[in-house]
Amino acid sequence: MLDRSSSIPLYEQVCRLIKEKVRTNEWKPGRQLPSERELCEIFSVSRITIRQAIKLLETDGILQRTHGVGTFVTPKNTLEQPLEEIKSFQSMLEQQGVIGSTKVIASNQILSSVQISKVLNIELTDQVTNLQLLGYGDNQPIVYYNSFFPKHIGEKMEKAAKEAQAEQRAFSTLDLYRKDFDRKPTHMEQAFESHIADKNLASLLDVKEGWPIFHITSIMYADTTPLEYREAFYKGDQYRFYIKRKL
């Protein structure tokens, strides 16, 4: 609540209230703020006061303004992932001081499609396991994994994922291979594409439709045997992939 009898200017009081909303995650990193008109109604102050508060919070790095789009809560530090080596979800977060977790959001046995049966080198009539995971960093969803396995691998992966979730571990399927499987991937083929969030992705990753997304498809192999086909969708404002090249 604002104290209009206080010697503290109203815009500084509004700053404190907005900071508290950010601190408690009521207004999460990357979230777009309400319009100026709506903020005036929320805090019962003038537009001049709101503009002064936003300017101060921009200076402090708490908010960032995108011309023609709006004002957003500044996302937390971008997660960096080198491309010359494969890092698991857990190790990548740990190295950057981020507290991670993973949730199993779906696990089903389904009939294979033409594309998946070709990639996994199985019969079109074979069943596959579809495992969907949502990875979190500091309690914010940051990546959605959608994986497909031959049934004999998928059943074991499904069990390992549920056990890891019960232990509150941060994991991707790569973490599970390294910890829970005798036969581990030896290499993978990957493709990188730009993407925008549709309604489903927006809901999963807690962003608006149209939000920028990194879309990475991977095929994991044990020597020449395909183990998994995976699609990963990373928040475009929280990930940076890079590679060092020799000249």
PDB file of C-alpha atoms in Angstrom:
ATOM      1  CA  MET A   1       0.000   0.000   0.000  1.00  0.00           C
ATOM      2  CA  LEU A   2       1.138   3.529  -0.753  1.00  0.00           C
ATOM      3  CA  ASP A   3       1.590   5.971   2.117  1.00  0.00           C
ATOM      4  CA  ARG A   4       0.669   9.370   0.713  1.00  0.00           C
ATOM      5  CA  SER A   5       1.649  11.112   3.961  1.00  0.00           C
ATOM      6  CA  SER A   6       5.198   9.745   3.777  1.00  0.00           C
ATOM      7  CA  SER A   7       8.203  11.857   2.825  1.00  0.00           C
ATOM      8  CA  ILE A   8       9.199   9.083   0.392  1.00  0.00           C
ATOM      9  CA  PRO A   9       8.116  10.084  -3.150  1.00  0.00           C
ATOM     10  CA  LEU A  10       5.251   8.056  -4.622  1.00  0.00           C
ATOM     11  CA  TYR A  11       7.351   6.824  -7.531  1.00  0.00           C
ATOM     12  CA  GLU A  12       9.887   5.319  -5.084  1.00  0.00           C
ATOM     13  CA  GLN A  13       7.068   3.618  -3.189  1.00  0.00           C
ATOM     14  CA  VAL A  14       5.764   2.187  -6.486  1.00  0.00           C
ATOM     15  CA  CYS A  15       9.307   0.958  -7.206  1.00  0.00           C
ATOM     16  CA  ARG A  16       9.370  -0.891  -3.904  1.00  0.00           C
ATOM     17  CA  LEU A  17       6.007  -2.528  -4.588  1.00  0.00           C
ATOM     18  CA  ILE A  18       7.083  -3.651  -8.046  1.00  0.00           C
ATOM     19  CA  LYS A  19      10.380  -4.981  -6.644  1.00  0.00           C
ATOM     20  CA  GLU A  20       8.408  -7.014  -4.113  1.00  0.00           C
ATOM     21  CA  LYS A  21       6.231  -8.504  -6.873  1.00  0.00           C
ATOM     22  CA  VAL A  22       9.399  -9.500  -8.720  1.00  0.00           C
ATOM     23  CA  ARG A  23      11.104 -10.841  -5.593  1.00  0.00           C
ATOM     24  CA  THR A  24       8.143 -13.076  -4.710  1.00  0.00           C
ATOM     25  CA  ASN A  25       7.763 -14.258  -8.342  1.00  0.00           C
ATOM     26  CA  GLU A  26       4.288 -12.761  -8.589  1.00  0.00           C
ATOM     27  CA  TRP A  27       5.789 -11.009 -11.610  1.00  0.00           C
ATOM     28  CA  LYS A  28       8.181 -13.588 -13.027  1.00  0.00           C
ATOM     29  CA  PRO A  29      11.371 -12.981 -15.047  1.00  0.00           C
ATOM     30  CA  GLY A  30      10.492 -12.320 -18.675  1.00  0.00           C
ATOM     31  CA  ARG A  31       6.900 -11.364 -17.896  1.00  0.00           C
ATOM     32  CA  GLN A  32       5.472  -8.333 -19.654  1.00  0.00           C
ATOM     33  CA  LEU A  33       4.200  -5.654 -17.306  1.00  0.00           C
ATOM     34  CA  PRO A  34       0.630  -4.374 -17.557  1.00  0.00           C
ATOM     35  CA  SER A  35       0.124  -1.249 -19.649  1.00  0.00           C
ATOM     36  CA  GLU A  36       0.744   2.192 -18.153  1.00  0.00           C
ATOM     37  CA  ARG A  37      -3.001   2.703 -17.836  1.00  0.00           C
ATOM     38  CA  GLU A  38      -3.381  -0.586 -15.974  1.00  0.00           C
ATOM     39  CA  LEU A  39      -0.436   0.214 -13.699  1.00  0.00           C
ATOM     40  CA  CYS A  40      -2.032   3.570 -12.871  1.00  0.00           C
ATOM     41  CA  GLU A  41      -5.176   1.709 -11.816  1.00  0.00           C
ATOM     42  CA  ILE A  42      -3.251  -0.937  -9.849  1.00  0.00           C
ATOM     43  CA  PHE A  43      -1.285   1.613  -7.804  1.00  0.00           C
ATOM     44  CA  SER A  44      -3.772   4.523  -7.955  1.00  0.00           C
ATOM     45  CA  VAL A  45      -1.175   6.994  -9.209  1.00  0.00           C
ATOM     46  CA  SER A  46      -0.632   9.169 -12.268  1.00  0.00           C
ATOM     47  CA  ARG A  47       1.119   8.183 -15.489  1.00  0.00           C
ATOM     48  CA  ILE A  48       3.983  10.531 -14.623  1.00  0.00           C
ATOM     49  CA  THR A  49       4.554   8.604 -11.382  1.00  0.00           C
ATOM     50  CA  ILE A  50       4.471   5.249 -13.205  1.00  0.00           C
ATOM     51  CA  ARG A  51       6.932   6.477 -15.825  1.00  0.00           C
ATOM     52  CA  GLN A  52       9.307   7.728 -13.136  1.00  0.00           C
ATOM     53  CA  ALA A  53       9.122   4.382 -11.323  1.00  0.00           C
ATOM     54  CA  ILE A  54       9.716   2.361 -14.521  1.00  0.00           C
ATOM     55  CA  LYS A  55      12.672   4.541 -15.495  1.00  0.00           C
ATOM     56  CA  LEU A  56      14.282   4.009 -12.094  1.00  0.00           C
ATOM     57  CA  LEU A  57      13.697   0.238 -12.254  1.00  0.00           C
ATOM     58  CA  GLU A  58      15.216   0.150 -15.742  1.00  0.00           C
ATOM     59  CA  THR A  59      18.305   1.903 -14.368  1.00  0.00           C
ATOM     60  CA  ASP A  60      18.490  -0.708 -11.593  1.00  0.00           C
ATOM     61  CA  GLY A  61      18.235  -3.509 -14.178  1.00  0.00           C
ATOM     62  CA  ILE A  62      14.997  -4.890 -12.773  1.00  0.00           C
ATOM     63  CA  LEU A  63      12.901  -3.960 -15.800  1.00  0.00           C
ATOM     64  CA  GLN A  64      13.756  -3.669 -19.477  1.00  0.00           C
ATOM     65  CA  ARG A  65      11.811  -1.823 -22.139  1.00  0.00           C
ATOM     66  CA  THR A  66      11.511  -3.083 -25.729  1.00  0.00           C
ATOM     67  CA  HIS A  67      10.481  -0.317 -28.110  1.00  0.00           C
ATOM     68  CA  GLY A  68       7.133  -1.001 -29.710  1.00  0.00           C
ATOM     69  CA  VAL A  69       6.535  -4.100 -27.587  1.00  0.00           C
ATOM     70  CA  GLY A  70       6.405  -3.149 -23.916  1.00  0.00           C
ATOM     71  CA  THR A  71       8.195  -3.332 -20.584  1.00  0.00           C
ATOM     72  CA  PHE A  72       9.328  -6.667 -19.149  1.00  0.00           C
ATOM     73  CA  VAL A  73      10.746  -8.036 -15.918  1.00  0.00           C
ATOM     74  CA  THR A  74      14.411  -8.589 -16.746  1.00  0.00           C
ATOM     75  CA  PRO A  75      15.103 -12.309 -17.296  1.00  0.00           C
ATOM     76  CA  LYS A  76      17.679 -13.943 -15.068  1.00  0.00           C
ATOM     77  CA  ASN A  77      21.169 -14.524 -16.430  1.00  0.00           C
ATOM     78  CA  THR A  78      21.236 -16.254 -19.789  1.00  0.00           C
ATOM     79  CA  LEU A  79      22.223 -19.916 -19.632  1.00  0.00           C
ATOM     80  CA  GLU A  80      25.200 -20.617 -21.878  1.00  0.00           C
ATOM     81  CA  GLN A  81      25.781 -23.960 -23.553  1.00  0.00           C
ATOM     82  CA  PRO A  82      28.840 -24.678 -25.725  1.00  0.00           C
ATOM     83  CA  LEU A  83      28.208 -26.748 -28.848  1.00  0.00           C
ATOM     84  CA  GLU A  84      31.642 -28.379 -29.101  1.00  0.00           C
ATOM     85  CA  GLU A  85      30.763 -30.644 -26.161  1.00  0.00           C
ATOM     86  CA  ILE A  86      27.516 -32.208 -24.978  1.00  0.00           C
ATOM     87  CA  LYS A  87      26.536 -31.212 -21.464  1.00  0.00           C
ATOM     88  CA  SER A  88      23.664 -32.760 -19.589  1.00  0.00           C
ATOM     89  CA  PHE A  89      20.872 -30.581 -18.230  1.00  0.00           C
ATOM     90  CA  GLN A  90      21.937 -31.172 -14.639  1.00  0.00           C
ATOM     91  CA  SER A  91      25.631 -30.400 -15.129  1.00  0.00           C
ATOM     92  CA  MET A  92      24.917 -27.303 -17.235  1.00  0.00           C
ATOM     93  CA  LEU A  93      22.713 -25.815 -14.508  1.00  0.00           C
ATOM     94  CA  GLU A  94      25.102 -26.732 -11.688  1.00  0.00           C
ATOM     95  CA  GLN A  95      28.066 -25.071 -13.412  1.00  0.00           C
ATOM     96  CA  GLN A  96      26.113 -21.826 -13.718  1.00  0.00           C
ATOM     97  CA  GLY A  97      24.765 -21.786 -10.182  1.00  0.00           C
ATOM     98  CA  VAL A  98      21.151 -22.437 -11.126  1.00  0.00           C
ATOM     99  CA  ILE A  99      18.908 -24.642  -8.993  1.00  0.00           C
ATOM    100  CA  GLY A 100      17.267 -27.104 -11.361  1.00  0.00           C
ATOM    101  CA  SER A 101      14.464 -29.621 -11.339  1.00  0.00           C
ATOM    102  CA  THR A 102      12.570 -31.696 -13.886  1.00  0.00           C
ATOM    103  CA  LYS A 103       8.959 -32.775 -14.102  1.00  0.00           C
ATOM    104  CA  VAL A 104       7.573 -35.713 -16.073  1.00  0.00           C
ATOM    105  CA  ILE A 105       4.493 -34.275 -17.774  1.00  0.00           C
ATOM    106  CA  ALA A 106       3.575 -37.262 -19.969  1.00  0.00           C
ATOM    107  CA  SER A 107       4.674 -40.844 -20.592  1.00  0.00           C
ATOM    108  CA  ASN A 108       2.816 -43.093 -23.017  1.00  0.00           C
ATOM    109  CA  GLN A 109       3.147 -46.081 -25.311  1.00  0.00           C
ATOM    110  CA  ILE A 110       2.008 -45.060 -28.798  1.00  0.00           C
ATOM    111  CA  LEU A 111       2.122 -46.404 -32.339  1.00  0.00           C
ATOM    112  CA  SER A 112       5.099 -45.232 -34.318  1.00  0.00           C
ATOM    113  CA  SER A 113       4.786 -42.766 -37.183  1.00  0.00           C
ATOM    114  CA  VAL A 114       6.525 -43.042 -40.548  1.00  0.00           C
ATOM    115  CA  GLN A 115       9.110 -40.430 -39.530  1.00  0.00           C
ATOM    116  CA  ILE A 116       9.872 -41.920 -36.116  1.00  0.00           C
ATOM    117  CA  SER A 117      10.026 -45.522 -37.349  1.00  0.00           C
ATOM    118  CA  LYS A 118      12.522 -44.453 -40.017  1.00  0.00           C
ATOM    119  CA  VAL A 119      14.673 -42.506 -37.543  1.00  0.00           C
ATOM    120  CA  LEU A 120      14.640 -45.250 -34.892  1.00  0.00           C
ATOM    121  CA  ASN A 121      15.014 -48.030 -37.473  1.00  0.00           C
ATOM    122  CA  ILE A 122      11.937 -49.941 -36.297  1.00  0.00           C
ATOM    123  CA  GLU A 123       8.812 -51.279 -37.973  1.00  0.00           C
ATOM    124  CA  LEU A 124       5.959 -48.890 -38.658  1.00  0.00           C
ATOM    125  CA  THR A 125       3.640 -51.133 -36.643  1.00  0.00           C
ATOM    126  CA  ASP A 126       5.939 -51.129 -33.588  1.00  0.00           C
ATOM    127  CA  GLN A 127       5.039 -49.253 -30.437  1.00  0.00           C
ATOM    128  CA  VAL A 128       7.282 -46.488 -29.143  1.00  0.00           C
ATOM    129  CA  THR A 129       7.529 -44.737 -25.790  1.00  0.00           C
ATOM    130  CA  ASN A 130       6.806 -40.999 -25.796  1.00  0.00           C
ATOM    131  CA  LEU A 131       8.335 -39.268 -22.763  1.00  0.00           C
ATOM    132  CA  GLN A 132       7.739 -35.544 -22.195  1.00  0.00           C
ATOM    133  CA  LEU A 133       9.784 -33.593 -19.655  1.00  0.00           C
ATOM    134  CA  LEU A 134       9.708 -29.996 -18.458  1.00  0.00           C
ATOM    135  CA  GLY A 135      13.001 -28.644 -17.157  1.00  0.00           C
ATOM    136  CA  TYR A 136      13.111 -25.827 -14.583  1.00  0.00           C
ATOM    137  CA  GLY A 137      15.828 -23.382 -13.558  1.00  0.00           C
ATOM    138  CA  ASP A 138      15.286 -21.536 -10.273  1.00  0.00           C
ATOM    139  CA  ASN A 139      11.639 -22.686 -10.317  1.00  0.00           C
ATOM    140  CA  GLN A 140      11.007 -21.240 -13.816  1.00  0.00           C
ATOM    141  CA  PRO A 141      10.260 -23.529 -16.802  1.00  0.00           C
ATOM    142  CA  ILE A 142      13.088 -23.126 -19.326  1.00  0.00           C
ATOM    143  CA  VAL A 143      13.027 -26.168 -21.626  1.00  0.00           C
ATOM    144  CA  TYR A 144      10.494 -28.721 -22.874  1.00  0.00           C
ATOM    145  CA  TYR A 145      11.736 -32.130 -24.056  1.00  0.00           C
ATOM    146  CA  ASN A 146       9.625 -34.419 -26.244  1.00  0.00           C
ATOM    147  CA  SER A 147      11.354 -37.792 -26.743  1.00  0.00           C
ATOM    148  CA  PHE A 148      10.583 -41.033 -28.570  1.00  0.00           C
ATOM    149  CA  PHE A 149      12.267 -44.405 -27.898  1.00  0.00           C
ATOM    150  CA  PRO A 150      11.976 -48.004 -29.106  1.00  0.00           C
ATOM    151  CA  LYS A 151       9.696 -49.686 -26.601  1.00  0.00           C
ATOM    152  CA  HIS A 152      12.361 -51.774 -24.813  1.00  0.00           C
ATOM    153  CA  ILE A 153      14.469 -48.682 -24.169  1.00  0.00           C
ATOM    154  CA  GLY A 154      11.505 -46.432 -23.457  1.00  0.00           C
ATOM    155  CA  GLU A 155      10.088 -48.607 -20.703  1.00  0.00           C
ATOM    156  CA  LYS A 156      13.369 -48.440 -18.817  1.00  0.00           C
ATOM    157  CA  MET A 157      13.701 -44.707 -19.496  1.00  0.00           C
ATOM    158  CA  GLU A 158      10.170 -44.083 -18.229  1.00  0.00           C
ATOM    159  CA  LYS A 159      10.966 -45.845 -14.938  1.00  0.00           C
ATOM    160  CA  ALA A 160      14.284 -44.002 -14.547  1.00  0.00           C
ATOM    161  CA  ALA A 161      12.619 -40.629 -15.182  1.00  0.00           C
ATOM    162  CA  LYS A 162       9.951 -41.194 -12.562  1.00  0.00           C
ATOM    163  CA  GLU A 163      12.569 -42.285 -10.032  1.00  0.00           C
ATOM    164  CA  ALA A 164      14.681 -39.197 -10.763  1.00  0.00           C
ATOM    165  CA  GLN A 165      11.624 -36.971 -10.367  1.00  0.00           C
ATOM    166  CA  ALA A 166      10.817 -38.586  -7.010  1.00  0.00           C
ATOM    167  CA  GLU A 167      14.406 -37.822  -5.927  1.00  0.00           C
ATOM    168  CA  GLN A 168      13.865 -34.189  -7.060  1.00  0.00           C
ATOM    169  CA  ARG A 169      16.810 -34.365  -9.438  1.00  0.00           C
ATOM    170  CA  ALA A 170      17.320 -32.050 -12.392  1.00  0.00           C
ATOM    171  CA  PHE A 171      17.655 -34.268 -15.440  1.00  0.00           C
ATOM    172  CA  SER A 172      17.218 -34.736 -19.144  1.00  0.00           C
ATOM    173  CA  THR A 173      17.284 -38.122 -20.821  1.00  0.00           C
ATOM    174  CA  LEU A 174      21.043 -37.659 -21.283  1.00  0.00           C
ATOM    175  CA  ASP A 175      21.474 -37.571 -17.492  1.00  0.00           C
ATOM    176  CA  LEU A 176      19.465 -40.789 -17.193  1.00  0.00           C
ATOM    177  CA  TYR A 177      21.584 -42.644 -19.755  1.00  0.00           C
ATOM    178  CA  ARG A 178      24.724 -41.707 -17.869  1.00  0.00           C
ATOM    179  CA  LYS A 179      23.372 -42.775 -14.495  1.00  0.00           C
ATOM    180  CA  ASP A 180      20.857 -45.548 -15.070  1.00  0.00           C
ATOM    181  CA  PHE A 181      21.742 -47.351 -18.328  1.00  0.00           C
ATOM    182  CA  ASP A 182      24.425 -49.885 -19.217  1.00  0.00           C
ATOM    183  CA  ARG A 183      24.286 -48.936 -22.891  1.00  0.00           C
ATOM    184  CA  LYS A 184      25.025 -45.237 -23.261  1.00  0.00           C
ATOM    185  CA  PRO A 185      24.898 -42.903 -26.267  1.00  0.00           C
ATOM    186  CA  THR A 186      28.167 -42.599 -28.153  1.00  0.00           C
ATOM    187  CA  HIS A 187      27.182 -39.656 -30.357  1.00  0.00           C
ATOM    188  CA  MET A 188      24.210 -37.678 -31.643  1.00  0.00           C
ATOM    189  CA  GLU A 189      23.026 -35.855 -34.730  1.00  0.00           C
ATOM    190  CA  GLN A 190      21.445 -32.454 -34.122  1.00  0.00           C
ATOM    191  CA  ALA A 191      19.658 -29.727 -36.061  1.00  0.00           C
ATOM    192  CA  PHE A 192      19.054 -26.174 -34.771  1.00  0.00           C
ATOM    193  CA  GLU A 193      16.143 -23.996 -35.838  1.00  0.00           C
ATOM    194  CA  SER A 194      14.423 -20.814 -34.754  1.00  0.00           C
ATOM    195  CA  HIS A 195      10.832 -21.257 -33.644  1.00  0.00           C
ATOM    196  CA  ILE A 196       8.011 -19.323 -32.014  1.00  0.00           C
ATOM    197  CA  ALA A 197       5.823 -20.551 -29.187  1.00  0.00           C
ATOM    198  CA  ASP A 198       2.387 -21.837 -30.154  1.00  0.00           C
ATOM    199  CA  LYS A 199      -0.423 -22.030 -27.613  1.00  0.00           C
ATOM    200  CA  ASN A 200       0.784 -25.320 -26.130  1.00  0.00           C
ATOM    201  CA  LEU A 201       4.440 -24.276 -25.842  1.00  0.00           C
ATOM    202  CA  ALA A 202       3.457 -20.892 -24.433  1.00  0.00           C
ATOM    203  CA  SER A 203       1.475 -22.622 -21.699  1.00  0.00           C
ATOM    204  CA  LEU A 204       4.270 -25.092 -20.869  1.00  0.00           C
ATOM    205  CA  LEU A 205       7.072 -22.515 -20.791  1.00  0.00           C
ATOM    206  CA  ASP A 206       4.964 -19.751 -19.216  1.00  0.00           C
ATOM    207  CA  VAL A 207       5.483 -17.266 -22.055  1.00  0.00           C
ATOM    208  CA  LYS A 208       3.232 -15.502 -24.531  1.00  0.00           C
ATOM    209  CA  GLU A 209       2.308 -17.023 -27.884  1.00  0.00           C
ATOM    210  CA  GLY A 210       4.861 -15.939 -30.465  1.00  0.00           C
ATOM    211  CA  TRP A 211       7.732 -15.944 -27.943  1.00  0.00           C
ATOM    212  CA  PRO A 212      11.155 -16.792 -29.515  1.00  0.00           C
ATOM    213  CA  ILE A 213      12.191 -20.418 -29.039  1.00  0.00           C
ATOM    214  CA  PHE A 214      15.299 -22.460 -29.867  1.00  0.00           C
ATOM    215  CA  HIS A 215      14.136 -25.743 -31.421  1.00  0.00           C
ATOM    216  CA  ILE A 216      16.740 -28.516 -31.398  1.00  0.00           C
ATOM    217  CA  THR A 217      16.104 -31.992 -32.784  1.00  0.00           C
ATOM    218  CA  SER A 218      18.476 -34.772 -31.742  1.00  0.00           C
ATOM    219  CA  ILE A 219      18.985 -38.414 -32.676  1.00  0.00           C
ATOM    220  CA  MET A 220      21.049 -40.284 -30.089  1.00  0.00           C
ATOM    221  CA  TYR A 221      23.034 -43.369 -31.081  1.00  0.00           C
ATOM    222  CA  ALA A 222      24.919 -46.164 -29.376  1.00  0.00           C
ATOM    223  CA  ASP A 223      27.452 -46.768 -32.158  1.00  0.00           C
ATOM    224  CA  THR A 224      25.134 -47.348 -35.155  1.00  0.00           C
ATOM    225  CA  THR A 225      21.978 -48.143 -33.153  1.00  0.00           C
ATOM    226  CA  PRO A 226      19.482 -45.280 -32.703  1.00  0.00           C
ATOM    227  CA  LEU A 227      18.316 -44.976 -29.096  1.00  0.00           C
ATOM    228  CA  GLU A 228      16.162 -41.856 -29.080  1.00  0.00           C
ATOM    229  CA  TYR A 229      14.621 -39.147 -31.218  1.00  0.00           C
ATOM    230  CA  ARG A 230      14.170 -35.941 -29.231  1.00  0.00           C
ATOM    231  CA  GLU A 231      12.777 -32.479 -29.811  1.00  0.00           C
ATOM    232  CA  ALA A 232      13.847 -29.804 -27.325  1.00  0.00           C
ATOM    233  CA  PHE A 233      12.301 -26.343 -27.075  1.00  0.00           C
ATOM    234  CA  TYR A 234      14.358 -23.756 -25.179  1.00  0.00           C
ATOM    235  CA  LYS A 235      13.246 -20.270 -24.136  1.00  0.00           C
ATOM    236  CA  GLY A 236      14.967 -17.964 -26.592  1.00  0.00           C
ATOM    237  CA  ASP A 237      15.588 -15.224 -24.025  1.00  0.00           C
ATOM    238  CA  GLN A 238      17.280 -17.520 -21.502  1.00  0.00           C
ATOM    239  CA  TYR A 239      19.631 -19.669 -23.583  1.00  0.00           C
ATOM    240  CA  ARG A 240      22.722 -18.873 -25.622  1.00  0.00           C
ATOM    241  CA  PHE A 241      24.408 -21.610 -27.647  1.00  0.00           C
ATOM    242  CA  TYR A 242      27.927 -20.942 -28.866  1.00  0.00           C
ATOM    243  CA  ILE A 243      30.863 -22.691 -30.515  1.00  0.00           C
ATOM    244  CA  LYS A 244      34.581 -21.981 -30.822  1.00  0.00           C
ATOM    245  CA  ARG A 245      36.118 -22.580 -34.263  1.00  0.00           C
ATOM    246  CA  LYS A 246      39.752 -22.775 -35.268  1.00  0.00           C
ATOM    247  CA  LEU A 247      40.888 -20.736 -38.265  1.00  0.00           C
TER     248      LEU A 247
END
